[in-house]
Coordinates of C-alpha atoms in Angstrom, one line a residue:
M1 CA 26.4 10.0 32.1
A2 CA 26.2 7.0 29.7
E3 CA 24.3 7.8 26.3
A4 CA 21.4 5.5 25.7
A5 CA 21.6 2.5 23.8
A6 CA 19.9 3.0 20.5
P7 CA 16.5 1.1 20.3
R8 CA 15.7 -2.0 18.7
I9 CA 12.1 -1.8 17.1
L10 CA 9.9 -4.3 16.0
I11 CA 7.5 -3.1 13.6
V12 CA 4.2 -5.4 13.0
G13 CA 3.3 -4.7 9.4
P14 CA -0.2 -4.5 7.8
S15 CA -1.3 -6.9 5.2
W16 CA -2.3 -5.1 2.2
V17 CA 0.4 -3.8 -0.1
G18 CA -0.9 0.0 -0.1
D19 CA -0.8 0.0 3.5
M20 CA 2.5 -1.8 3.6
V21 CA 3.9 1.1 1.4
M22 CA 2.5 3.7 3.5
A23 CA 4.1 1.9 6.8
Q24 CA 7.3 3.2 5.0
S25 CA 6.8 6.6 6.5
L26 CA 6.7 5.6 9.9
L27 CA 10.2 3.4 9.5
M28 CA 11.4 7.0 7.5
T29 CA 10.0 8.4 10.9
L30 CA 11.7 6.2 13.3
K31 CA 15.4 6.2 11.7
A32 CA 15.1 10.3 11.9
R33 CA 14.0 9.9 15.4
Y34 CA 16.8 7.5 16.5
P35 CA 19.7 7.7 14.0
G36 CA 21.0 4.4 15.2
A37 CA 18.0 2.2 15.8
T38 CA 17.6 -1.5 14.7
L39 CA 13.7 -2.0 12.9
G40 CA 12.6 -5.0 12.3
V41 CA 9.3 -5.6 10.4
L42 CA 7.3 -8.3 10.7
A43 CA 4.7 -9.3 8.1
P44 CA 3.3 -11.4 5.9
A45 CA 5.4 -13.6 4.1
W46 CA 4.4 -12.0 0.4
S47 CA 5.7 -8.8 1.6
Q48 CA 9.3 -9.3 1.9
P49 CA 10.0 -8.0 -2.3
I50 CA 8.3 -4.4 -0.5
L51 CA 10.6 -4.2 2.4
A52 CA 13.7 -5.3 0.7
R53 CA 12.9 -2.0 -1.6
M54 CA 12.7 0.1 1.6
P55 CA 16.8 1.2 2.9
E56 CA 15.2 1.7 6.5
V57 CA 14.5 -2.0 7.2
D58 CA 17.4 -3.7 8.9
E59 CA 15.4 -6.7 9.1
A60 CA 12.4 -8.3 7.1
I61 CA 10.6 -11.2 9.1
A62 CA 8.3 -13.4 7.5
L63 CA 5.5 -14.4 9.1
E64 CA 4.7 -17.6 7.3
V65 CA 0.1 -17.4 8.2
G66 CA -2.4 -17.2 5.0
H67 CA -4.4 -14.4 5.3
G68 CA -7.3 -14.8 7.4
E69 CA -5.4 -17.7 9.6
F70 CA -4.9 -18.0 13.1
G71 CA -1.6 -19.8 12.7
W72 CA -1.0 -20.5 16.1
Q73 CA 2.2 -22.8 16.0
A74 CA 4.0 -20.6 13.6
R75 CA 3.3 -17.7 16.1
R76 CA 4.8 -19.4 18.7
T77 CA 7.7 -20.5 17.3
L78 CA 8.4 -17.2 15.4
A79 CA 8.2 -15.7 19.0
R80 CA 10.5 -17.8 20.2
S81 CA 13.1 -16.9 17.9
L82 CA 12.6 -13.3 19.1
R83 CA 13.5 -13.5 22.5
G84 CA 15.7 -10.6 23.9
R85 CA 16.2 -9.2 20.5
F86 CA 14.4 -6.2 20.5
D87 CA 13.0 -3.2 22.9
R88 CA 10.0 -2.3 21.7
A89 CA 7.4 -3.4 19.4
L90 CA 5.2 -1.1 17.1
V91 CA 1.8 -3.3 16.5
L92 CA -0.1 -1.2 13.6
P93 CA -3.0 -3.4 13.1
R94 CA -5.6 -3.0 15.3
S95 CA -6.2 -7.0 15.3
W96 CA -5.8 -9.4 18.8
K97 CA -4.0 -11.6 16.7
S98 CA -1.7 -9.2 15.8
A99 CA -0.2 -8.1 19.0
L100 CA 0.5 -12.4 19.8
V101 CA 4.2 -12.3 18.7
P102 CA 5.3 -9.5 20.3
F103 CA 3.5 -10.8 23.3
L104 CA 4.6 -14.1 23.4
A105 CA 8.4 -12.7 22.4
G106 CA 8.6 -10.8 25.9
I107 CA 9.3 -7.6 24.3
P108 CA 9.3 -5.4 27.2
E109 CA 7.4 -2.4 25.3
R110 CA 4.6 -2.8 23.2
I111 CA 2.3 -0.3 21.7
G112 CA -0.5 0.4 19.9
F113 CA -4.1 1.5 19.3
T114 CA -6.5 -0.1 21.7
G115 CA -8.9 -3.0 19.8
E116 CA -10.1 -6.2 20.2
Q117 CA -9.5 -6.2 24.1
R118 CA -5.8 -6.1 23.5
V119 CA -5.5 -5.2 27.2
V120 CA -2.8 -8.2 28.3
L121 CA -1.1 -8.3 24.7
L122 CA 0.0 -4.1 24.8
T123 CA 2.0 -2.4 27.4
R124 CA 1.1 1.3 26.1
R125 CA -2.3 0.8 24.3
R126 CA -3.6 4.3 22.5
R127 CA -6.9 5.6 21.8
L128 CA -7.4 6.1 18.0
D129 CA -9.3 9.4 17.5
K130 CA -10.0 9.4 13.9
S131 CA -10.6 12.9 13.8
S132 CA -7.2 14.4 14.2
L133 CA -5.7 10.8 13.1
D134 CA -7.4 11.0 9.5
Q135 CA -5.4 8.9 7.5
T136 CA -3.9 5.2 7.5
V137 CA -0.5 6.9 7.2
K138 CA -1.1 9.1 9.7
R139 CA -1.9 6.5 12.2
F140 CA 1.0 4.4 11.6
V141 CA 3.4 7.5 11.8
S142 CA 1.6 8.3 15.2
L143 CA 2.7 5.3 16.7
G144 CA 6.6 6.1 16.0
L145 CA 6.0 9.9 17.8
E146 CA 5.1 10.6 22.0
E147 CA 1.8 10.4 22.6
E148 CA 1.1 13.7 23.4
Q149 CA 2.5 15.2 19.9
A150 CA 0.6 12.0 18.1
A151 CA -2.8 13.4 19.4
R152 CA -2.5 16.6 17.9
G153 CA -2.0 14.8 14.4
D154 CA -0.1 17.7 13.5
F155 CA 2.9 15.9 12.8
A156 CA 5.0 15.4 9.3
I157 CA 4.5 12.4 7.2
P158 CA 7.3 11.3 5.1
R159 CA 6.9 10.6 1.5
P160 CA 7.5 6.8 0.8
R161 CA 10.5 5.9 -1.2
L162 CA 10.8 3.0 -2.9
R163 CA 14.7 2.0 -4.4
V164 CA 14.3 1.1 -8.0
D165 CA 16.5 -1.3 -10.0
P166 CA 17.5 0.0 -13.5
D167 CA 19.1 -3.3 -14.6
S168 CA 15.9 -5.2 -13.3
Q169 CA 13.9 -2.8 -15.6
R170 CA 16.0 -3.3 -18.8
R171 CA 15.9 -7.2 -18.4
L172 CA 12.4 -7.4 -17.8
R173 CA 11.5 -5.1 -20.9
E174 CA 13.5 -7.2 -22.9
S175 CA 12.4 -11.0 -21.8
L176 CA 8.6 -9.2 -21.3
G177 CA 8.9 -7.6 -25.2
L178 CA 7.9 -4.3 -24.0
G179 CA 10.2 -2.3 -26.0
D180 CA 11.8 1.1 -25.3
G181 CA 9.2 3.3 -26.1
P182 CA 7.0 5.6 -23.8
A183 CA 4.7 3.3 -21.9
I184 CA 1.2 4.0 -19.8
G185 CA 0.0 0.9 -16.8
L186 CA -3.2 0.5 -16.3
M187 CA -4.2 -1.3 -13.3
P188 CA -7.6 -2.0 -13.0
G189 CA -7.3 -4.2 -9.8
A190 CA -8.6 -3.8 -6.2
E191 CA -8.3 -6.4 -4.1
Y192 CA -11.0 -4.9 -1.2
G193 CA -14.1 -5.3 -4.1
P194 CA -15.6 -3.8 -7.1
A195 CA -16.9 -0.8 -5.8
K196 CA -13.6 0.2 -6.2
Q197 CA -12.7 -1.1 -9.8
W198 CA -13.4 1.5 -12.6
P199 CA -15.2 -0.5 -15.7
L200 CA -13.0 -2.8 -17.6
S201 CA -15.3 -1.5 -20.6
Y202 CA -13.4 2.0 -19.8
F203 CA -10.4 0.7 -19.2
R204 CA -10.2 -1.1 -22.5
E205 CA -11.6 1.9 -24.6
L206 CA -8.6 4.3 -22.7
A207 CA -6.3 1.4 -23.6
E208 CA -7.3 2.0 -27.2
A209 CA -7.1 5.3 -27.3
L210 CA -3.7 5.2 -26.0
T211 CA -2.0 3.3 -28.8
Q212 CA -3.7 5.1 -31.1
R213 CA -1.5 8.1 -29.7
G214 CA 1.9 6.0 -29.5
Y215 CA 2.3 4.3 -26.1
G216 CA 2.5 1.2 -25.1
V217 CA 0.2 -0.3 -22.6
W218 CA 1.1 -2.5 -19.8
V219 CA -1.6 -3.8 -18.3
L220 CA -0.7 -4.7 -14.4
G221 CA -1.7 -6.5 -11.5
G222 CA -1.3 -9.9 -9.9
P223 CA -2.8 -13.8 -10.7
K224 CA -6.7 -12.9 -9.5
D225 CA -6.6 -10.2 -12.4
G226 CA -5.7 -12.2 -15.4
D227 CA -9.1 -12.1 -16.9
D228 CA -9.1 -9.1 -16.4
G229 CA -6.3 -8.0 -18.1
E230 CA -7.2 -10.1 -20.6
H231 CA -10.0 -8.3 -21.3
I232 CA -8.4 -5.2 -21.9
A233 CA -5.8 -6.1 -23.9
R234 CA -7.7 -8.8 -26.5
R235 CA -6.6 -7.8 -29.9
L236 CA -5.0 -4.4 -29.3
D237 CA -1.5 -4.1 -30.8
G238 CA 0.8 -2.5 -28.1
V239 CA -1.2 -3.2 -25.3
V240 CA 0.4 -6.2 -22.8
N241 CA -1.4 -8.2 -20.3
L242 CA 1.3 -8.4 -17.3
C243 CA -1.4 -9.9 -14.9
G244 CA 0.2 -12.8 -13.1
R245 CA 3.3 -13.2 -15.5
T246 CA 5.9 -10.3 -12.9
K247 CA 6.6 -10.6 -9.2
L248 CA 5.7 -8.1 -6.7
A249 CA 9.5 -6.2 -7.2
D250 CA 8.9 -6.4 -11.1
A251 CA 5.8 -4.6 -10.6
V252 CA 8.2 -2.1 -8.9
D253 CA 10.3 -1.4 -11.4
L254 CA 8.0 -1.9 -14.0
L255 CA 5.9 1.1 -12.6
A256 CA 8.7 3.0 -12.3
A257 CA 9.5 3.1 -16.5
C258 CA 5.7 4.0 -16.9
E259 CA 5.1 7.5 -17.9
Q260 CA 2.2 7.3 -15.9
V261 CA -0.4 5.4 -14.7
V262 CA -4.2 5.0 -14.6
T263 CA -5.2 3.5 -11.7
N264 CA -8.2 2.3 -9.0
D265 CA -7.0 3.4 -5.2
S266 CA -4.9 0.0 -4.9
G267 CA -2.4 -0.9 -3.4
L268 CA -0.5 -0.8 -6.8
M269 CA -1.4 2.7 -6.7
H270 CA 0.4 2.9 -3.7
V271 CA 3.6 1.6 -4.8
A272 CA 3.7 4.0 -8.1
A273 CA 2.9 6.5 -5.8
A274 CA 6.7 5.8 -3.7
V275 CA 8.3 5.6 -7.1
G276 CA 7.3 8.9 -8.6
T277 CA 5.3 8.0 -11.3
R278 CA 2.6 10.3 -12.5
I279 CA -0.4 9.2 -11.1
Q280 CA -4.1 9.0 -12.4
A281 CA -6.4 7.4 -9.7
I282 CA -9.8 6.7 -9.8
Y283 CA -11.6 6.8 -6.6
G284 CA -15.4 5.6 -6.2
S285 CA -16.2 3.6 -2.9
S286 CA -13.0 5.0 -0.9
S287 CA -11.5 8.1 -0.3
P288 CA -8.9 10.4 -1.6
A289 CA -8.7 12.3 1.8
Y290 CA -8.4 8.9 3.8
T291 CA -5.9 6.9 1.6
P292 CA -4.4 9.7 -0.8
P293 CA -1.2 8.7 -2.7
L294 CA 1.7 10.0 -1.0
T295 CA 2.9 11.7 -3.6
D296 CA 2.2 15.8 -5.3
N297 CA 2.5 14.1 -9.2
A298 CA -1.0 12.6 -8.6
V299 CA -4.7 13.6 -10.2
I300 CA -7.4 12.4 -8.6
H301 CA -10.6 11.2 -10.5
D302 CA -13.5 11.0 -8.3
L303 CA -17.2 12.5 -8.1
D304 CA -18.2 13.6 -4.9
L305 CA -21.1 11.9 -5.4
D306 CA -23.9 12.2 -2.2
C307 CA -23.5 8.4 -2.0
S308 CA -19.9 8.5 -1.6
P309 CA -17.4 7.5 -0.1
C310 CA -19.5 4.5 0.8
F311 CA -16.2 2.3 2.2
Q312 CA -17.9 -1.0 0.9
R313 CA -16.9 -4.1 -1.3
S314 CA -19.8 -3.9 -3.4
C315 CA -22.6 -0.7 -4.3
P316 CA -25.3 -0.9 -1.9
L317 CA -27.2 1.0 -4.7
G318 CA -26.4 -1.7 -7.0
H319 CA -25.3 1.0 -9.7
T320 CA -21.9 2.5 -9.2
H321 CA -22.2 5.8 -10.9
C322 CA -19.2 7.0 -8.5
L323 CA -17.1 4.9 -11.1
K324 CA -19.4 4.8 -14.4
H325 CA -19.8 8.6 -14.3
I326 CA -16.0 9.1 -14.8
M327 CA -15.8 8.5 -18.7
P328 CA -12.9 7.4 -20.4
E329 CA -12.4 11.1 -22.3
R330 CA -11.8 12.2 -18.7
L331 CA -8.5 10.4 -18.0
S332 CA -7.3 10.7 -21.8
H333 CA -8.3 14.4 -21.4
A334 CA -5.8 14.2 -18.4
I335 CA -2.9 11.9 -19.8
S336 CA -2.5 14.5 -22.8
R337 CA -2.5 17.6 -20.3
R338 CA 1.3 16.3 -18.9

């Protein structure tokens, strides 16, 4: 009997940095299960630098559609270019539009969770049991397994591991004037909303204490975090605001160069986990049980108040005690214990 050909699998990726990093666990599972498989990842264009750091990705396919846009013409054109190239599609997001490209491309087997009336778009729809699949990464990995095994939720979760470019690290240290000394990274941003953001004044107080102990402090984030970074770094020697000055691929290498990072529950937290850097992770409205950093090298800071996790973008009670009562001294002490 002829040996079955290795599958060609298209993974429709998520739209957030942290989720894209966690999706690597699925890619690792697929490569282990199907050693000769070809994996293509269809994802927003911004994610290409992250996918380039995942050795499991054979082809990164950019969907040139803005966040929240439908982009019918772009999806249809892209689907036409994918016809006949994949045997199976795994659709990670639960939205209707995320399943559209594999359907239009005529991929024979299309697997995803039930949601948004995707009866026609998917050939195999799985019920999402939130009790057994209680983490985002579990939900992703489960789509690469047989349904019976996936439903139990007791399968292995490979931990993401992004490639680091040492040459890029050296260039960035030189071009950004970061020096060669030990550095702590601070990530004040959280794309989801202010209920996940530790107070900026606390980040600044911590940054000042760290510089007094001889650390360089790098504030990392995107262009939207520029003002917050400036608030933390202003007139503090040894604190550099890198928000908006680096690309996503640069952030991978810079986070790997940090001795430790202090971060909200954010996309960059998951990047830091995937490059092996020690993490001091602060949780407010979200839960470390649902979206933990996938590493043993992390300390979780949360207060487990009666009102948290609420999973809201803004504090419904207006006080954000779940974050404000985590004091800078706690983070400073946690860093010094290393």
